[in-house]
Amino acid sequence: MAWHKHWSHVVVAFSFRRRAAGWLAGWRRYLNRPDLTASTFDSDGFYHTGDVVELVDNGPPQRVRVVDRCKNIFKLVNGEWVSPENVEAELMVKCPSVKQIMVHGTSKHECVVAVVVPAKTDDDGQLHTKETILAQLRNAGSAHSGGGGGGEAGEASGGAKSTLRHFEIPQDIVVAAELVAEGGFTPDNAMLTQTNKLCRPAIRRRYKAELDRLLVQQNEALERKKEEQQSKMVQVLRKYVDKIKTSASAEVRARFHAVCLRLW
């Protein structure tokens, strides 16, 4: 399969994960819908499917595998792209306390949060607590999941290496315990599609207030952490400056003062 010229704009991303947006040739237009035709077909007649595909091999023939949908992918404020379906699939495998999960983030925040339908424990059939779920989620993002502690948090994946990046791990969650009685996310409560995929708009609408609150709290926590780091750095610099003032010669102090003035 020859590469189409419109793939040139994804070469940078493609070189890292060998992925790009999917397209098809042969189908020319929507019947009596010029608006849809203009939004989905390019000038050469290629139809943009909206799929994210991964190059399986260089061929011939060149083969691709559909791994996600473009509309599901979102970018964080730090410029990093997150593919929620891939993250959710890995977290489901590595976190036995999670029955279902929807990862959520926006371009205004640095981290992701999630809505989780908790699983029941094997011992007494009670639902896993929020603390247990968060511990397993964080453990799933470590270099070797399951190798960072014992107990429930350490049983996630038997030491399999994680492919998740730190910003893909939910920093906080909404525990949707009330959905357990309904079977979790299902087509009946409109949170799954008829093809058993997450109906993200419906889930986001139902838990919008909680998700927005979590994102704001995480942003505030990150800002506090940055301020603490900056404060520690200032303290270290002040100690260094005081040491130079008391121990250095007059010439060294003069040079240091001149450097500070230039930096200022």
mmCIF file of C-alpha atoms in Angstrom:
data_model
loop_
_atom_site.group_PDB
_atom_site.id
_atom_site.type_symbol
_atom_site.label_atom_id
_atom_site.label_comp_id
_atom_site.label_asym_id
_atom_site.label_seq_id
_atom_site.Cartn_x
_atom_site.Cartn_y
_atom_site.Cartn_z
ATOM 1 C CA MET A 1 0.000 0.000 0.000
ATOM 2 C CA ALA A 2 1.552 3.306 -1.053
ATOM 3 C CA TRP A 3 1.559 6.148 1.456
ATOM 4 C CA HIS A 4 -0.726 9.014 0.604
ATOM 5 C CA LYS A 5 0.780 12.510 0.559
ATOM 6 C CA HIS A 6 -1.575 13.703 3.302
ATOM 7 C CA TRP A 7 0.175 11.406 5.754
ATOM 8 C CA SER A 8 3.206 13.682 5.662
ATOM 9 C CA HIS A 9 1.772 15.844 8.458
ATOM 10 C CA VAL A 10 1.908 12.938 10.935
ATOM 11 C CA VAL A 11 5.460 11.816 10.199
ATOM 12 C CA VAL A 12 6.777 13.108 13.545
ATOM 13 C CA ALA A 13 4.190 11.231 15.606
ATOM 14 C CA PHE A 14 4.412 8.256 13.294
ATOM 15 C CA SER A 15 8.129 7.876 13.866
ATOM 16 C CA PHE A 16 7.480 7.242 17.564
ATOM 17 C CA ARG A 17 4.467 4.974 17.552
ATOM 18 C CA ARG A 18 4.119 4.224 13.852
ATOM 19 C CA ARG A 19 0.550 5.466 13.843
ATOM 20 C CA ALA A 20 -1.485 7.766 11.644
ATOM 21 C CA ALA A 21 -5.032 8.659 10.714
ATOM 22 C CA GLY A 22 -6.811 6.172 8.457
ATOM 23 C CA TRP A 23 -8.239 6.868 5.036
ATOM 24 C CA LEU A 24 -9.859 4.929 2.171
ATOM 25 C CA ALA A 25 -9.982 5.409 -1.576
ATOM 26 C CA GLY A 26 -12.730 4.407 -4.006
ATOM 27 C CA TRP A 27 -15.827 5.859 -2.362
ATOM 28 C CA ARG A 28 -16.389 9.367 -3.716
ATOM 29 C CA ARG A 29 -19.191 11.192 -1.894
ATOM 30 C CA TYR A 30 -22.304 11.130 0.243
ATOM 31 C CA LEU A 31 -25.527 11.135 -1.748
ATOM 32 C CA ASN A 32 -27.126 14.592 -1.630
ATOM 33 C CA ARG A 33 -24.951 15.615 1.362
ATOM 34 C CA PRO A 34 -22.273 18.028 0.100
ATOM 35 C CA ASP A 35 -21.614 19.195 3.680
ATOM 36 C CA LEU A 36 -20.630 15.693 4.834
ATOM 37 C CA THR A 37 -18.648 15.112 1.649
ATOM 38 C CA ALA A 38 -16.631 18.300 2.207
ATOM 39 C CA SER A 39 -15.889 17.436 5.845
ATOM 40 C CA THR A 40 -14.787 13.832 5.278
ATOM 41 C CA PHE A 41 -13.297 13.714 1.747
ATOM 42 C CA ASP A 42 -10.137 15.512 0.672
ATOM 43 C CA SER A 43 -9.470 17.065 -2.739
ATOM 44 C CA ASP A 44 -8.061 13.783 -4.084
ATOM 45 C CA GLY A 45 -11.152 11.793 -3.149
ATOM 46 C CA PHE A 46 -9.738 10.036 -0.073
ATOM 47 C CA TYR A 47 -12.227 9.378 2.723
ATOM 48 C CA HIS A 48 -10.882 10.030 6.222
ATOM 49 C CA THR A 49 -12.322 7.254 8.397
ATOM 50 C CA GLY A 50 -11.464 8.809 11.759
ATOM 51 C CA ASP A 51 -9.540 5.707 12.830
ATOM 52 C CA VAL A 52 -6.087 5.708 14.375
ATOM 53 C CA VAL A 53 -4.098 2.924 12.726
ATOM 54 C CA GLU A 54 -0.754 1.326 13.491
ATOM 55 C CA LEU A 55 1.633 0.118 10.804
ATOM 56 C CA VAL A 56 2.055 -3.628 11.348
ATOM 57 C CA ASP A 57 4.840 -4.193 8.818
ATOM 58 C CA ASN A 58 6.509 -2.526 5.857
ATOM 59 C CA GLY A 59 5.400 -5.252 3.472
ATOM 60 C CA PRO A 60 4.783 -5.746 0.749
ATOM 61 C CA PRO A 61 1.934 -5.654 1.332
ATOM 62 C CA GLN A 62 1.902 -2.953 3.971
ATOM 63 C CA ARG A 63 -0.640 -3.778 6.643
ATOM 64 C CA VAL A 64 -2.216 -1.612 9.305
ATOM 65 C CA ARG A 65 -4.228 -2.376 12.426
ATOM 66 C CA VAL A 66 -6.993 -0.110 13.775
ATOM 67 C CA VAL A 67 -6.117 0.810 17.370
ATOM 68 C CA ASP A 68 -8.367 3.749 18.238
ATOM 69 C CA ARG A 69 -10.655 6.525 17.040
ATOM 70 C CA CYS A 70 -9.401 10.070 16.413
ATOM 71 C CA LYS A 71 -12.381 11.590 18.211
ATOM 72 C CA ASN A 72 -11.502 9.696 21.407
ATOM 73 C CA ILE A 73 -7.918 10.965 21.595
ATOM 74 C CA PHE A 74 -7.286 14.160 23.537
ATOM 75 C CA LYS A 75 -4.281 16.376 24.231
ATOM 76 C CA LEU A 76 -3.264 17.578 27.674
ATOM 77 C CA VAL A 77 -2.052 21.082 28.429
ATOM 78 C CA ASN A 78 1.561 19.827 28.400
ATOM 79 C CA GLY A 79 1.160 18.849 24.731
ATOM 80 C CA GLU A 80 0.998 15.086 25.332
ATOM 81 C CA TRP A 81 -1.624 13.048 23.477
ATOM 82 C CA VAL A 82 -3.629 10.396 25.348
ATOM 83 C CA SER A 83 -5.414 7.473 23.727
ATOM 84 C CA PRO A 84 -8.008 6.583 26.381
ATOM 85 C CA GLU A 85 -9.028 3.244 24.878
ATOM 86 C CA ASN A 86 -5.475 1.910 25.031
ATOM 87 C CA VAL A 87 -5.012 3.210 28.573
ATOM 88 C CA GLU A 88 -8.315 1.716 29.709
ATOM 89 C CA ALA A 89 -7.515 -1.667 28.155
ATOM 90 C CA GLU A 90 -4.179 -1.907 29.983
ATOM 91 C CA LEU A 91 -5.613 -0.708 33.288
ATOM 92 C CA MET A 92 -8.433 -3.248 33.069
ATOM 93 C CA VAL A 93 -5.891 -6.053 32.696
ATOM 94 C CA LYS A 94 -3.613 -4.855 35.489
ATOM 95 C CA CYS A 95 -6.168 -3.719 38.060
ATOM 96 C CA PRO A 96 -8.474 -6.483 39.314
ATOM 97 C CA SER A 97 -10.307 -3.955 41.489
ATOM 98 C CA VAL A 98 -11.588 -2.244 38.334
ATOM 99 C CA LYS A 99 -14.610 -3.700 36.558
ATOM 100 C CA GLN A 100 -14.969 -0.867 34.051
ATOM 101 C CA ILE A 101 -13.207 2.450 33.586
ATOM 102 C CA MET A 102 -13.459 5.582 31.473
ATOM 103 C CA VAL A 103 -10.382 7.840 31.381
ATOM 104 C CA HIS A 104 -11.071 11.559 31.020
ATOM 105 C CA GLY A 105 -8.883 14.605 30.402
ATOM 106 C CA THR A 106 -8.917 17.991 28.704
ATOM 107 C CA SER A 107 -6.505 20.358 26.996
ATOM 108 C CA LYS A 108 -6.674 22.666 30.042
ATOM 109 C CA HIS A 109 -5.197 20.203 32.518
ATOM 110 C CA GLU A 110 -1.939 18.293 33.006
ATOM 111 C CA CYS A 111 -3.334 14.963 34.217
ATOM 112 C CA VAL A 112 -6.220 12.581 33.656
ATOM 113 C CA VAL A 113 -8.962 11.358 35.954
ATOM 114 C CA ALA A 114 -11.434 8.513 35.531
ATOM 115 C CA VAL A 115 -14.870 7.128 36.274
ATOM 116 C CA VAL A 116 -14.511 3.610 37.689
ATOM 117 C CA VAL A 117 -17.084 0.891 38.238
ATOM 118 C CA PRO A 118 -15.518 -1.097 41.090
ATOM 119 C CA ALA A 119 -15.234 -4.877 41.090
ATOM 120 C CA LYS A 120 -16.130 -7.053 44.061
ATOM 121 C CA THR A 121 -13.501 -8.626 46.268
ATOM 122 C CA ASP A 122 -12.947 -12.380 46.153
ATOM 123 C CA ASP A 123 -13.098 -12.704 49.939
ATOM 124 C CA ASP A 124 -16.440 -11.277 51.000
ATOM 125 C CA GLY A 125 -17.977 -9.931 47.808
ATOM 126 C CA GLN A 126 -17.691 -6.329 48.963
ATOM 127 C CA LEU A 127 -16.778 -3.585 46.519
ATOM 128 C CA HIS A 128 -13.146 -2.532 46.335
ATOM 129 C CA THR A 129 -12.516 0.774 48.057
ATOM 130 C CA LYS A 130 -11.355 3.945 46.337
ATOM 131 C CA GLU A 131 -7.985 3.688 48.115
ATOM 132 C CA THR A 132 -7.387 0.156 46.789
ATOM 133 C CA ILE A 133 -8.365 1.139 43.254
ATOM 134 C CA LEU A 134 -6.085 4.200 43.264
ATOM 135 C CA ALA A 135 -3.186 2.116 44.609
ATOM 136 C CA GLN A 136 -3.584 -0.429 41.817
ATOM 137 C CA LEU A 137 -3.887 2.276 39.176
ATOM 138 C CA ARG A 138 -0.658 3.911 40.331
ATOM 139 C CA ASN A 139 1.064 0.554 40.538
ATOM 140 C CA ALA A 140 -0.007 -0.207 36.960
ATOM 141 C CA GLY A 141 1.961 2.799 35.783
ATOM 142 C CA SER A 142 5.199 1.831 37.515
ATOM 143 C CA ALA A 143 8.166 0.404 35.584
ATOM 144 C CA HIS A 144 7.201 -3.129 36.600
ATOM 145 C CA SER A 145 3.587 -3.427 37.634
ATOM 146 C CA GLY A 146 3.089 -5.606 40.654
ATOM 147 C CA GLY A 147 6.706 -5.202 41.725
ATOM 148 C CA GLY A 148 6.156 -2.146 43.882
ATOM 149 C CA GLY A 149 4.447 -3.540 46.939
ATOM 150 C CA GLY A 150 2.385 -6.326 48.369
ATOM 151 C CA GLY A 151 -1.277 -6.764 49.126
ATOM 152 C CA GLU A 152 -4.046 -5.946 46.708
ATOM 153 C CA ALA A 153 -2.092 -3.111 45.126
ATOM 154 C CA GLY A 154 0.768 -5.417 44.280
ATOM 155 C CA GLU A 155 -1.285 -8.152 42.652
ATOM 156 C CA ALA A 156 -2.153 -6.188 39.555
ATOM 157 C CA SER A 157 -0.166 -7.822 36.811
ATOM 158 C CA GLY A 158 2.434 -10.277 37.999
ATOM 159 C CA GLY A 159 5.426 -8.074 37.163
ATOM 160 C CA ALA A 160 4.573 -7.316 33.513
ATOM 161 C CA LYS A 161 6.286 -4.201 32.226
ATOM 162 C CA SER A 162 3.964 -1.234 31.869
ATOM 163 C CA THR A 163 3.676 0.695 28.614
ATOM 164 C CA LEU A 164 1.713 3.502 30.250
ATOM 165 C CA ARG A 165 3.259 6.934 30.712
ATOM 166 C CA HIS A 166 2.935 8.771 34.004
ATOM 167 C CA PHE A 167 0.438 11.336 32.697
ATOM 168 C CA GLU A 168 -1.845 8.535 31.437
ATOM 169 C CA ILE A 169 -2.431 7.213 34.962
ATOM 170 C CA PRO A 170 -5.605 8.655 36.566
ATOM 171 C CA GLN A 171 -4.606 10.822 39.517
ATOM 172 C CA ASP A 172 -8.075 10.621 41.032
ATOM 173 C CA ILE A 173 -11.293 8.785 40.310
ATOM 174 C CA VAL A 174 -15.051 8.908 40.625
ATOM 175 C CA VAL A 175 -16.214 5.575 42.035
ATOM 176 C CA ALA A 176 -19.525 4.746 40.354
ATOM 177 C CA ALA A 177 -20.629 2.239 43.002
ATOM 178 C CA GLU A 178 -24.304 2.927 42.279
ATOM 179 C CA LEU A 179 -23.899 1.391 38.823
ATOM 180 C CA VAL A 180 -22.846 -2.010 40.157
ATOM 181 C CA ALA A 181 -26.485 -2.974 40.749
ATOM 182 C CA GLU A 182 -27.218 -2.090 37.111
ATOM 183 C CA GLY A 183 -24.304 -4.176 35.842
ATOM 184 C CA GLY A 184 -21.984 -1.205 35.365
ATOM 185 C CA PHE A 185 -21.830 0.594 32.029
ATOM 186 C CA THR A 186 -24.454 -1.109 29.852
ATOM 187 C CA PRO A 187 -26.510 -0.350 26.733
ATOM 188 C CA ASP A 188 -29.588 -0.287 28.981
ATOM 189 C CA ASN A 189 -28.337 2.748 30.922
ATOM 190 C CA ALA A 190 -26.996 4.301 27.679
ATOM 191 C CA MET A 191 -23.380 4.178 28.872
ATOM 192 C CA LEU A 192 -22.393 1.516 26.379
ATOM 193 C CA THR A 193 -23.145 1.522 22.680
ATOM 194 C CA GLN A 194 -24.833 -1.408 20.979
ATOM 195 C CA THR A 195 -21.357 -2.623 20.017
ATOM 196 C CA ASN A 196 -20.313 -2.592 23.705
ATOM 197 C CA LYS A 197 -18.051 0.440 23.449
ATOM 198 C CA LEU A 198 -18.070 3.184 26.048
ATOM 199 C CA CYS A 199 -20.567 5.937 25.291
ATOM 200 C CA ARG A 200 -18.204 8.645 26.498
ATOM 201 C CA PRO A 201 -20.500 11.650 26.017
ATOM 202 C CA ALA A 202 -23.204 10.019 28.164
ATOM 203 C CA ILE A 203 -20.748 9.097 30.932
ATOM 204 C CA ARG A 204 -19.191 12.557 30.888
ATOM 205 C CA ARG A 205 -22.617 14.195 31.110
ATOM 206 C CA ARG A 206 -23.648 12.081 34.096
ATOM 207 C CA TYR A 207 -20.424 12.666 36.029
ATOM 208 C CA LYS A 208 -19.509 16.114 34.684
ATOM 209 C CA ALA A 209 -19.590 17.908 38.057
ATOM 210 C CA GLU A 210 -17.427 15.260 39.758
ATOM 211 C CA LEU A 211 -14.923 15.066 36.871
ATOM 212 C CA ASP A 212 -14.563 18.853 36.675
ATOM 213 C CA ARG A 213 -14.027 19.039 40.429
ATOM 214 C CA LEU A 214 -11.320 16.355 40.338
ATOM 215 C CA LEU A 215 -9.473 18.084 37.510
ATOM 216 C CA VAL A 216 -9.525 21.412 39.335
ATOM 217 C CA GLN A 217 -8.265 19.755 42.530
ATOM 218 C CA GLN A 218 -5.441 18.014 40.658
ATOM 219 C CA ASN A 219 -4.413 21.272 39.000
ATOM 220 C CA GLU A 220 -4.336 23.013 42.374
ATOM 221 C CA ALA A 221 -2.245 20.178 43.835
ATOM 222 C CA LEU A 222 0.224 20.416 40.965
ATOM 223 C CA GLU A 223 0.508 24.187 41.416
ATOM 224 C CA ARG A 224 1.186 23.740 45.130
ATOM 225 C CA LYS A 225 3.866 21.156 44.351
ATOM 226 C CA LYS A 226 5.538 23.518 41.876
ATOM 227 C CA GLU A 227 5.495 26.343 44.412
ATOM 228 C CA GLU A 228 7.057 24.078 47.048
ATOM 229 C CA GLN A 229 9.808 23.036 44.620
ATOM 230 C CA GLN A 230 10.493 26.658 43.702
ATOM 231 C CA SER A 231 10.598 27.626 47.389
ATOM 232 C CA LYS A 232 13.137 24.876 48.123
ATOM 233 C CA MET A 233 15.269 26.008 45.187
ATOM 234 C CA VAL A 234 15.226 29.605 46.415
ATOM 235 C CA GLN A 235 16.264 28.478 49.899
ATOM 236 C CA VAL A 236 19.206 26.505 48.483
ATOM 237 C CA LEU A 237 20.332 29.493 46.391
ATOM 238 C CA ARG A 238 20.078 31.818 49.377
ATOM 239 C CA LYS A 239 22.255 29.516 51.472
ATOM 240 C CA TYR A 240 24.792 29.379 48.667
ATOM 241 C CA VAL A 241 24.804 33.160 48.313
ATOM 242 C CA ASP A 242 25.219 33.632 52.084
ATOM 243 C CA LYS A 243 28.130 31.208 52.077
ATOM 244 C CA ILE A 244 29.856 33.106 49.293
ATOM 245 C CA LYS A 245 29.300 36.418 51.055
ATOM 246 C CA THR A 246 30.933 35.220 54.268
ATOM 247 C CA SER A 247 33.786 33.079 52.938
ATOM 248 C CA ALA A 248 34.812 34.441 49.544
ATOM 249 C CA SER A 249 37.375 37.125 48.949
ATOM 250 C CA ALA A 250 36.405 40.665 48.026
ATOM 251 C CA GLU A 251 37.280 40.005 44.372
ATOM 252 C CA VAL A 252 35.102 36.861 44.200
ATOM 253 C CA ARG A 253 32.228 38.664 45.881
ATOM 254 C CA ALA A 254 32.504 41.511 43.386
ATOM 255 C CA ARG A 255 32.439 39.130 40.448
ATOM 256 C CA PHE A 256 29.493 37.231 41.886
ATOM 257 C CA HIS A 257 27.629 40.506 42.428
ATOM 258 C CA ALA A 258 28.288 41.524 38.814
ATOM 259 C CA VAL A 259 26.946 38.182 37.546
ATOM 260 C CA CYS A 260 23.803 38.572 39.660
ATOM 261 C CA LEU A 261 23.227 42.035 38.266
ATOM 262 C CA ARG A 262 23.483 40.738 34.698
ATOM 263 C CA LEU A 263 21.087 37.883 35.414
ATOM 264 C CA TRP A 264 18.676 40.275 37.070
#
